[in-house]
Amino acid sequence: IIGYASQFSTPVLMPDAGLLGRLIRSYKLGYLYQQNNKKGLSKALIDIINSDIDKKPTKDYCNNNKLDEFSTILKNTIYEDIS
């Protein structure tokens, strides 16, 4: 999802926790909401609707995380687990 967000300059809305939250924050791929907050998602949507900010992600994530690199890491990890 975040690869497509970067590739097509389309922001995403995701929880602010975990790996996805860190990647979205680092690469400025969209909006984050507080996952543990009861009204976090609705507040984030209202803030987005009311903002004049046109937040478009850059292609930095795609440029730094190529498909070939991902495939190599995945393949190496699988083979290490089997060995």
mmCIF file of C-alpha atoms in Angstrom:
data_model
loop_
_atom_site.group_PDB
_atom_site.id
_atom_site.type_symbol
_atom_site.label_atom_id
_atom_site.label_comp_id
_atom_site.label_asym_id
_atom_site.label_seq_id
_atom_site.Cartn_x
_atom_site.Cartn_y
_atom_site.Cartn_z
ATOM 1 C CA ILE A 1 0.000 0.000 0.000
ATOM 2 C CA ILE A 2 2.677 2.483 0.942
ATOM 3 C CA GLY A 3 4.663 1.585 -2.170
ATOM 4 C CA TYR A 4 1.683 2.559 -4.311
ATOM 5 C CA ALA A 5 1.165 5.695 -2.237
ATOM 6 C CA SER A 6 4.704 6.729 -3.035
ATOM 7 C CA GLN A 7 4.619 5.640 -6.670
ATOM 8 C CA PHE A 8 1.373 7.456 -7.491
ATOM 9 C CA SER A 9 1.787 10.394 -5.053
ATOM 10 C CA THR A 10 -1.407 9.465 -3.217
ATOM 11 C CA PRO A 11 -1.508 9.972 0.562
ATOM 12 C CA VAL A 12 -2.644 7.197 2.882
ATOM 13 C CA LEU A 13 -4.346 7.299 6.270
ATOM 14 C CA MET A 14 -2.915 4.766 8.711
ATOM 15 C CA PRO A 15 -2.496 4.190 12.460
ATOM 16 C CA ASP A 16 0.500 5.996 13.963
ATOM 17 C CA ALA A 17 1.894 2.874 15.646
ATOM 18 C CA GLY A 18 4.250 0.165 14.484
ATOM 19 C CA LEU A 19 6.333 -0.178 11.367
ATOM 20 C CA LEU A 20 3.757 1.347 9.030
ATOM 21 C CA GLY A 21 3.437 4.408 11.236
ATOM 22 C CA ARG A 22 7.209 4.865 11.270
ATOM 23 C CA LEU A 23 7.506 4.443 7.494
ATOM 24 C CA ILE A 24 4.667 6.843 6.756
ATOM 25 C CA ARG A 25 6.146 9.397 9.135
ATOM 26 C CA SER A 26 9.699 8.978 7.776
ATOM 27 C CA TYR A 27 8.766 9.160 4.114
ATOM 28 C CA LYS A 28 5.864 11.605 4.586
ATOM 29 C CA LEU A 29 3.442 9.254 2.831
ATOM 30 C CA GLY A 30 0.210 10.579 4.282
ATOM 31 C CA TYR A 31 -1.752 11.039 7.461
ATOM 32 C CA LEU A 32 -1.564 9.215 10.764
ATOM 33 C CA TYR A 33 -4.166 8.802 13.482
ATOM 34 C CA GLN A 34 -3.852 7.708 17.087
ATOM 35 C CA GLN A 35 -4.737 4.054 17.096
ATOM 36 C CA ASN A 36 -5.427 3.833 20.831
ATOM 37 C CA ASN A 37 -7.640 6.913 20.839
ATOM 38 C CA LYS A 38 -11.355 6.093 20.667
ATOM 39 C CA LYS A 39 -12.026 8.977 18.291
ATOM 40 C CA GLY A 40 -8.603 9.058 16.631
ATOM 41 C CA LEU A 41 -9.767 7.991 13.169
ATOM 42 C CA SER A 42 -12.784 10.296 13.050
ATOM 43 C CA LYS A 43 -10.692 13.236 14.283
ATOM 44 C CA ALA A 44 -8.053 12.537 11.601
ATOM 45 C CA LEU A 45 -10.718 12.421 8.872
ATOM 46 C CA ILE A 46 -12.251 15.694 10.045
ATOM 47 C CA ASP A 47 -8.804 17.322 10.165
ATOM 48 C CA ILE A 48 -8.068 16.133 6.615
ATOM 49 C CA ILE A 49 -11.420 17.361 5.292
ATOM 50 C CA ASN A 50 -11.025 20.751 6.991
ATOM 51 C CA SER A 51 -7.392 21.289 5.994
ATOM 52 C CA ASP A 52 -6.238 23.190 2.950
ATOM 53 C CA ILE A 53 -3.054 21.175 2.869
ATOM 54 C CA ASP A 54 -2.520 19.166 -0.287
ATOM 55 C CA LYS A 55 -0.211 16.501 1.081
ATOM 56 C CA LYS A 56 1.288 14.520 -1.794
ATOM 57 C CA PRO A 57 3.892 11.889 -1.027
ATOM 58 C CA THR A 58 7.194 11.968 -2.851
ATOM 59 C CA LYS A 59 8.645 8.981 -4.668
ATOM 60 C CA ASP A 60 11.383 8.668 -2.019
ATOM 61 C CA TYR A 61 9.963 5.433 -0.601
ATOM 62 C CA CYS A 62 9.897 3.796 -4.051
ATOM 63 C CA ASN A 63 13.384 5.050 -4.854
ATOM 64 C CA ASN A 64 14.809 3.705 -1.583
ATOM 65 C CA ASN A 65 12.915 0.396 -1.561
ATOM 66 C CA LYS A 66 13.114 -1.330 -4.934
ATOM 67 C CA LEU A 67 11.151 -4.503 -5.667
ATOM 68 C CA ASP A 68 14.326 -6.444 -6.483
ATOM 69 C CA GLU A 69 15.784 -5.617 -3.070
ATOM 70 C CA PHE A 70 12.583 -6.709 -1.339
ATOM 71 C CA SER A 71 12.503 -9.984 -3.303
ATOM 72 C CA THR A 72 16.135 -10.711 -2.429
ATOM 73 C CA ILE A 73 15.552 -10.090 1.275
ATOM 74 C CA LEU A 74 12.419 -12.237 1.240
ATOM 75 C CA LYS A 75 14.144 -15.076 -0.639
ATOM 76 C CA ASN A 76 17.190 -15.000 1.655
ATOM 77 C CA THR A 77 14.995 -15.006 4.740
ATOM 78 C CA ILE A 78 12.976 -17.985 3.524
ATOM 79 C CA TYR A 79 16.081 -19.974 2.614
ATOM 80 C CA GLU A 80 17.712 -19.173 5.985
ATOM 81 C CA ASP A 81 14.611 -20.434 7.812
ATOM 82 C CA ILE A 82 14.623 -23.681 5.818
ATOM 83 C CA SER A 83 18.328 -24.380 6.333
#
